[in-house]
Each structure stands twice: as C-alpha cells, then as structure tokens.
Amino acid sequence: MSQAEDESATIRKFIIAGVLLTIGTVIVFSLAMFMGTFDTSTREAREAFERQQLERRLQSVGAVRVDEDAADVSLEAEEDPEAAVAAAEEAEDVDVDTDVAEEDEADDVQRGEDVYAAVCMACHDAGLMDALRLDDEDGWVELMDERGGLDELVENAITGIGGMPARGGDSDLSDEEVRAAVVYMLEEAGLDVADD
C-alpha cells in the first residue's frame, strides 16, 4: 500500500469512529431523557416544598389587636415621661395569649420525612456524590460510629461536609428541621435512634 492509501484509510477510520461515537451519544442521551420521565416524585416533592416555603414567606408577620383590652399608644409619651410609665404599666396588665403564637411556630416546623423528600432525597436515594443511600444500614451504622453519634451527624448536616452543602442546600431549614430529617433517615435505614 502506498502512503496516500494509508492516510486515506486512517482518515476513514477516524470518520467512522466519530460517527459511531455521535450515534452512541445520541442513543444514551435519548435513553436518559426517556428514563427520567418515569420518576417525577423528586420534582413534585421539590415543587411542594418550594410552594410551602413561599406560603410561609407570605404569611403575616403581625396582627392588629382590636378589642377592649388593647393598650392605648399615644405620642404624648415622648413629651411626658410620667405618661410613658403609666402606658407601660397599663400594657403589662393586658393578658396576652401566647399559646396561639407557639402553635403557629410549631406548625411551621416541617417533619423529617417532608424535609427528606424536599431536600435530601435527591442525593440519598440514588447515592449521588458518594452520599449514603437511605437503605444502607451498615453504612449508617459505620458513619454513626465514625462521627460519634447523632449530635455530630446533625451538626455535619447543619454546617455541611464533603459534597453536602450546609442544611442540604436549603438555608431556610431550622436546626430542628435538619435534626428531624437526620433522625428520619437513620430510622428508615433501620437504626434505632433515641432522639430526646
């Protein structure tokens, strides 16, 4: 064979390899897109969580109390210190019901299962970025021993560790909600967690 024929054969091989790689990439990409249409639970959980966060942000911050027990507020207090003291004493006599505020606060705390579905499931269901899978009981036991228990695992989840961002990437989660999610994952993995 001559040198020109060798070069021509080499070029043909590169072209054929390029075409085959392109076809293979298109097939793999199409299969991935097709398979991704079956599991919508992660997307639906994320949308529900974002909707809940938006509703929480839109809630009223305060309320105007309109009844006979409401304390009068006057601008005279700036000019008359004795009037300011009298208004403060009158305000202390007003019976304020704090149970309603505490109930509202308790309602805002998400359950561990909900936090997991909205934030943690994306990585821990599939084991993405070396995240422990939810069903890996031996892995969770080993991690608990390595980190020194539940409190240290919760602290790692709050501050972030390795590829996991702080609070799983949702800065709106409270420490209590993060703890509830960690406890939920440990219990789902089969560990008996005594959370006080």
mmCIF file of C-alpha atoms in Angstrom:
data_model
loop_
_atom_site.group_PDB
_atom_site.id
_atom_site.type_symbol
_atom_site.label_atom_id
_atom_site.label_comp_id
_atom_site.label_asym_id
_atom_site.label_seq_id
_atom_site.Cartn_x
_atom_site.Cartn_y
_atom_site.Cartn_z
ATOM 1 C CA MET A 1 0.000 0.000 0.000
ATOM 2 C CA SER A 2 1.144 3.493 -0.708
ATOM 3 C CA GLN A 3 1.374 6.268 1.823
ATOM 4 C CA ALA A 4 -1.651 8.058 0.316
ATOM 5 C CA GLU A 5 -3.793 4.935 0.687
ATOM 6 C CA ASP A 6 -2.660 4.552 4.337
ATOM 7 C CA GLU A 7 -3.593 8.164 5.112
ATOM 8 C CA SER A 8 -6.940 7.743 3.365
ATOM 9 C CA ALA A 9 -7.696 4.562 5.361
ATOM 10 C CA THR A 10 -6.741 6.299 8.615
ATOM 11 C CA ILE A 11 -8.993 9.263 7.842
ATOM 12 C CA ARG A 12 -11.883 6.892 7.022
ATOM 13 C CA LYS A 13 -11.366 5.110 10.358
ATOM 14 C CA PHE A 14 -11.476 8.419 12.256
ATOM 15 C CA ILE A 15 -14.630 9.471 10.423
ATOM 16 C CA ILE A 16 -16.318 6.134 11.129
ATOM 17 C CA ALA A 17 -15.264 6.277 14.808
ATOM 18 C CA GLY A 18 -16.598 9.842 15.081
ATOM 19 C CA VAL A 19 -19.930 8.884 13.523
ATOM 20 C CA LEU A 20 -20.276 5.848 15.812
ATOM 21 C CA LEU A 21 -19.457 7.929 18.910
ATOM 22 C CA THR A 22 -22.003 10.562 17.896
ATOM 23 C CA ILE A 23 -24.703 7.948 17.319
ATOM 24 C CA GLY A 24 -23.869 6.268 20.645
ATOM 25 C CA THR A 25 -24.039 9.595 22.481
ATOM 26 C CA VAL A 26 -27.425 10.404 20.940
ATOM 27 C CA ILE A 27 -28.767 6.964 21.918
ATOM 28 C CA VAL A 28 -27.508 7.236 25.521
ATOM 29 C CA PHE A 29 -28.839 10.782 25.857
ATOM 30 C CA SER A 30 -32.245 9.724 24.466
ATOM 31 C CA LEU A 31 -32.448 6.786 26.873
ATOM 32 C CA ALA A 32 -31.523 9.012 29.812
ATOM 33 C CA MET A 33 -34.208 11.522 28.883
ATOM 34 C CA PHE A 34 -36.757 8.738 28.403
ATOM 35 C CA MET A 35 -35.938 7.114 31.755
ATOM 36 C CA GLY A 36 -36.090 10.478 33.526
ATOM 37 C CA THR A 37 -39.745 10.905 32.613
ATOM 38 C CA PHE A 38 -40.836 7.959 34.794
ATOM 39 C CA ASP A 39 -39.820 9.198 38.264
ATOM 40 C CA THR A 40 -41.450 12.552 39.000
ATOM 41 C CA SER A 41 -41.558 12.181 42.790
ATOM 42 C CA THR A 42 -38.385 14.219 43.368
ATOM 43 C CA ARG A 43 -39.599 17.062 41.171
ATOM 44 C CA GLU A 44 -43.061 17.007 42.766
ATOM 45 C CA ALA A 45 -41.585 16.965 46.279
ATOM 46 C CA ARG A 46 -39.318 19.917 45.414
ATOM 47 C CA GLU A 47 -42.263 21.875 43.963
ATOM 48 C CA ALA A 48 -44.392 21.173 47.056
ATOM 49 C CA PHE A 49 -41.553 22.254 49.332
ATOM 50 C CA GLU A 50 -40.953 25.469 47.359
ATOM 51 C CA ARG A 51 -44.695 26.212 47.428
ATOM 52 C CA GLN A 52 -44.734 25.708 51.199
ATOM 53 C CA GLN A 53 -41.696 27.969 51.640
ATOM 54 C CA LEU A 54 -43.337 30.659 49.519
ATOM 55 C CA GLU A 55 -46.563 30.444 51.534
ATOM 56 C CA ARG A 56 -44.580 30.729 54.772
ATOM 57 C CA ARG A 57 -42.793 33.837 53.479
ATOM 58 C CA LEU A 58 -46.107 35.432 52.508
ATOM 59 C CA GLN A 59 -47.740 34.947 55.917
ATOM 60 C CA SER A 60 -48.488 37.974 58.028
ATOM 61 C CA VAL A 61 -45.774 38.992 60.426
ATOM 62 C CA GLY A 62 -48.042 40.693 62.946
ATOM 63 C CA ALA A 63 -51.634 41.490 63.673
ATOM 64 C CA VAL A 64 -53.584 44.476 64.906
ATOM 65 C CA ARG A 65 -55.488 43.774 68.086
ATOM 66 C CA VAL A 66 -58.900 45.430 68.157
ATOM 67 C CA ASP A 67 -60.614 44.817 71.487
ATOM 68 C CA GLU A 68 -61.208 46.481 74.830
ATOM 69 C CA ASP A 69 -58.000 45.002 76.338
ATOM 70 C CA ALA A 70 -55.688 46.661 73.815
ATOM 71 C CA ALA A 71 -53.279 49.184 75.312
ATOM 72 C CA ASP A 72 -53.539 52.766 74.110
ATOM 73 C CA VAL A 73 -50.479 54.161 72.418
ATOM 74 C CA SER A 74 -50.019 57.882 72.356
ATOM 75 C CA LEU A 75 -47.378 60.234 71.116
ATOM 76 C CA GLU A 76 -47.662 62.206 74.351
ATOM 77 C CA ALA A 77 -45.298 59.706 75.953
ATOM 78 C CA GLU A 78 -42.331 61.417 74.296
ATOM 79 C CA GLU A 79 -43.222 64.722 75.899
ATOM 80 C CA ASP A 80 -44.426 63.412 79.265
ATOM 81 C CA PRO A 81 -42.215 60.714 80.886
ATOM 82 C CA GLU A 82 -44.882 60.007 83.534
ATOM 83 C CA ALA A 83 -47.414 59.229 80.795
ATOM 84 C CA ALA A 84 -44.917 56.811 79.223
ATOM 85 C CA VAL A 85 -44.510 54.949 82.543
ATOM 86 C CA ALA A 86 -48.297 54.817 83.020
ATOM 87 C CA ALA A 87 -48.788 53.469 79.475
ATOM 88 C CA ALA A 88 -46.120 50.801 80.061
ATOM 89 C CA GLU A 89 -47.768 49.715 83.341
ATOM 90 C CA GLU A 90 -51.153 49.540 81.613
ATOM 91 C CA ALA A 91 -49.662 47.446 78.823
ATOM 92 C CA GLU A 92 -48.254 44.978 81.382
ATOM 93 C CA ASP A 93 -51.779 44.456 82.752
ATOM 94 C CA VAL A 94 -53.036 43.269 79.350
ATOM 95 C CA ASP A 95 -53.389 39.461 79.243
ATOM 96 C CA VAL A 96 -51.694 38.232 76.092
ATOM 97 C CA ASP A 97 -52.421 34.719 74.842
ATOM 98 C CA THR A 98 -49.043 33.272 73.806
ATOM 99 C CA ASP A 99 -50.389 29.792 73.071
ATOM 100 C CA VAL A 100 -51.536 30.878 69.603
ATOM 101 C CA ALA A 101 -48.075 32.177 68.682
ATOM 102 C CA GLU A 102 -46.436 28.976 69.935
ATOM 103 C CA GLU A 103 -48.888 26.839 67.919
ATOM 104 C CA ASP A 104 -48.163 28.872 64.768
ATOM 105 C CA GLU A 105 -44.428 28.367 65.315
ATOM 106 C CA ALA A 106 -44.902 24.625 65.839
ATOM 107 C CA ASP A 107 -46.955 24.392 62.627
ATOM 108 C CA ASP A 108 -44.103 25.950 60.647
ATOM 109 C CA VAL A 109 -41.659 23.182 61.646
ATOM 110 C CA GLN A 110 -41.504 20.568 58.929
ATOM 111 C CA ARG A 111 -41.466 16.851 59.658
ATOM 112 C CA GLY A 112 -38.279 14.914 58.966
ATOM 113 C CA GLU A 113 -39.973 12.943 56.206
ATOM 114 C CA ASP A 114 -41.029 16.150 54.425
ATOM 115 C CA VAL A 115 -37.561 17.683 54.702
ATOM 116 C CA TYR A 116 -36.053 14.455 53.373
ATOM 117 C CA ALA A 117 -38.457 14.369 50.415
ATOM 118 C CA ALA A 118 -37.825 18.006 49.528
ATOM 119 C CA VAL A 119 -34.094 18.366 50.174
ATOM 120 C CA CYS A 120 -32.226 15.147 50.987
ATOM 121 C CA MET A 121 -33.853 12.597 48.707
ATOM 122 C CA ALA A 122 -32.176 13.854 45.525
ATOM 123 C CA CYS A 123 -28.768 12.591 46.697
ATOM 124 C CA HIS A 124 -29.525 9.968 49.361
ATOM 125 C CA ASP A 125 -31.993 7.929 47.274
ATOM 126 C CA ALA A 126 -29.581 7.477 44.383
ATOM 127 C CA GLY A 127 -26.298 7.759 46.312
ATOM 128 C CA LEU A 128 -25.168 10.764 44.275
ATOM 129 C CA MET A 129 -21.787 12.355 45.103
ATOM 130 C CA ASP A 130 -20.953 9.462 47.468
ATOM 131 C CA ALA A 131 -23.990 10.187 49.665
ATOM 132 C CA LEU A 132 -25.059 7.209 51.768
ATOM 133 C CA ARG A 133 -28.141 5.596 50.314
ATOM 134 C CA LEU A 134 -31.164 5.617 52.594
ATOM 135 C CA ASP A 135 -31.310 1.811 52.689
ATOM 136 C CA ASP A 136 -27.594 1.302 53.543
ATOM 137 C CA GLU A 137 -27.948 0.284 57.210
ATOM 138 C CA ASP A 138 -24.312 -0.847 57.562
ATOM 139 C CA GLY A 139 -23.080 2.435 56.085
ATOM 140 C CA TRP A 140 -25.188 4.492 58.511
ATOM 141 C CA VAL A 141 -24.010 2.427 61.492
ATOM 142 C CA GLU A 142 -20.399 2.916 60.422
ATOM 143 C CA LEU A 143 -20.944 6.656 59.916
ATOM 144 C CA MET A 144 -22.617 6.995 63.343
ATOM 145 C CA ASP A 145 -19.633 5.265 64.970
ATOM 146 C CA GLU A 146 -17.139 7.311 62.957
ATOM 147 C CA ARG A 147 -18.783 10.654 63.771
ATOM 148 C CA GLY A 148 -19.532 9.893 67.403
ATOM 149 C CA GLY A 149 -23.310 9.715 67.335
ATOM 150 C CA LEU A 150 -26.451 11.549 66.349
ATOM 151 C CA ASP A 151 -25.474 15.025 67.562
ATOM 152 C CA GLU A 152 -22.324 15.070 65.435
ATOM 153 C CA LEU A 153 -24.236 13.825 62.366
ATOM 154 C CA VAL A 154 -26.780 16.589 62.852
ATOM 155 C CA GLU A 155 -24.006 19.167 63.237
ATOM 156 C CA ASN A 156 -22.421 17.927 59.988
ATOM 157 C CA ALA A 157 -25.775 18.220 58.218
ATOM 158 C CA ILE A 158 -26.248 21.769 59.540
ATOM 159 C CA THR A 159 -22.769 23.031 58.631
ATOM 160 C CA GLY A 160 -22.204 20.839 55.564
ATOM 161 C CA ILE A 161 -19.495 18.260 54.997
ATOM 162 C CA GLY A 162 -17.795 16.820 51.924
ATOM 163 C CA GLY A 163 -20.054 17.301 48.890
ATOM 164 C CA MET A 164 -23.119 18.070 51.043
ATOM 165 C CA PRO A 165 -23.857 21.791 51.415
ATOM 166 C CA ALA A 166 -24.973 23.285 54.724
ATOM 167 C CA ARG A 167 -28.572 22.329 55.549
ATOM 168 C CA GLY A 168 -28.672 20.226 52.378
ATOM 169 C CA GLY A 169 -28.644 23.422 50.324
ATOM 170 C CA ASP A 170 -31.796 24.936 51.880
ATOM 171 C CA SER A 171 -30.739 27.756 54.185
ATOM 172 C CA ASP A 172 -34.360 28.237 55.339
ATOM 173 C CA LEU A 173 -34.324 24.955 57.281
ATOM 174 C CA SER A 174 -34.090 25.331 61.045
ATOM 175 C CA ASP A 175 -31.722 23.241 63.160
ATOM 176 C CA GLU A 176 -34.780 21.344 64.427
ATOM 177 C CA GLU A 177 -35.896 20.508 60.888
ATOM 178 C CA VAL A 178 -32.412 19.327 59.890
ATOM 179 C CA ARG A 179 -32.280 17.134 63.010
ATOM 180 C CA ALA A 180 -35.704 15.689 62.194
ATOM 181 C CA ALA A 181 -34.502 14.807 58.674
ATOM 182 C CA VAL A 182 -31.350 13.089 60.005
ATOM 183 C CA VAL A 183 -33.384 11.101 62.539
ATOM 184 C CA TYR A 184 -35.859 10.139 59.807
ATOM 185 C CA MET A 185 -33.056 8.882 57.536
ATOM 186 C CA LEU A 186 -31.450 6.865 60.335
ATOM 187 C CA GLU A 187 -34.774 5.276 61.289
ATOM 188 C CA GLU A 188 -35.585 4.496 57.645
ATOM 189 C CA ALA A 189 -32.161 2.839 57.365
ATOM 190 C CA GLY A 190 -33.170 0.543 60.242
ATOM 191 C CA LEU A 191 -31.308 2.168 63.133
ATOM 192 C CA ASP A 192 -32.966 2.638 66.498
ATOM 193 C CA VAL A 193 -32.401 6.319 67.278
ATOM 194 C CA ALA A 194 -33.369 7.667 70.684
ATOM 195 C CA ASP A 195 -33.869 11.376 69.909
ATOM 196 C CA ASP A 196 -34.633 13.393 73.020
#
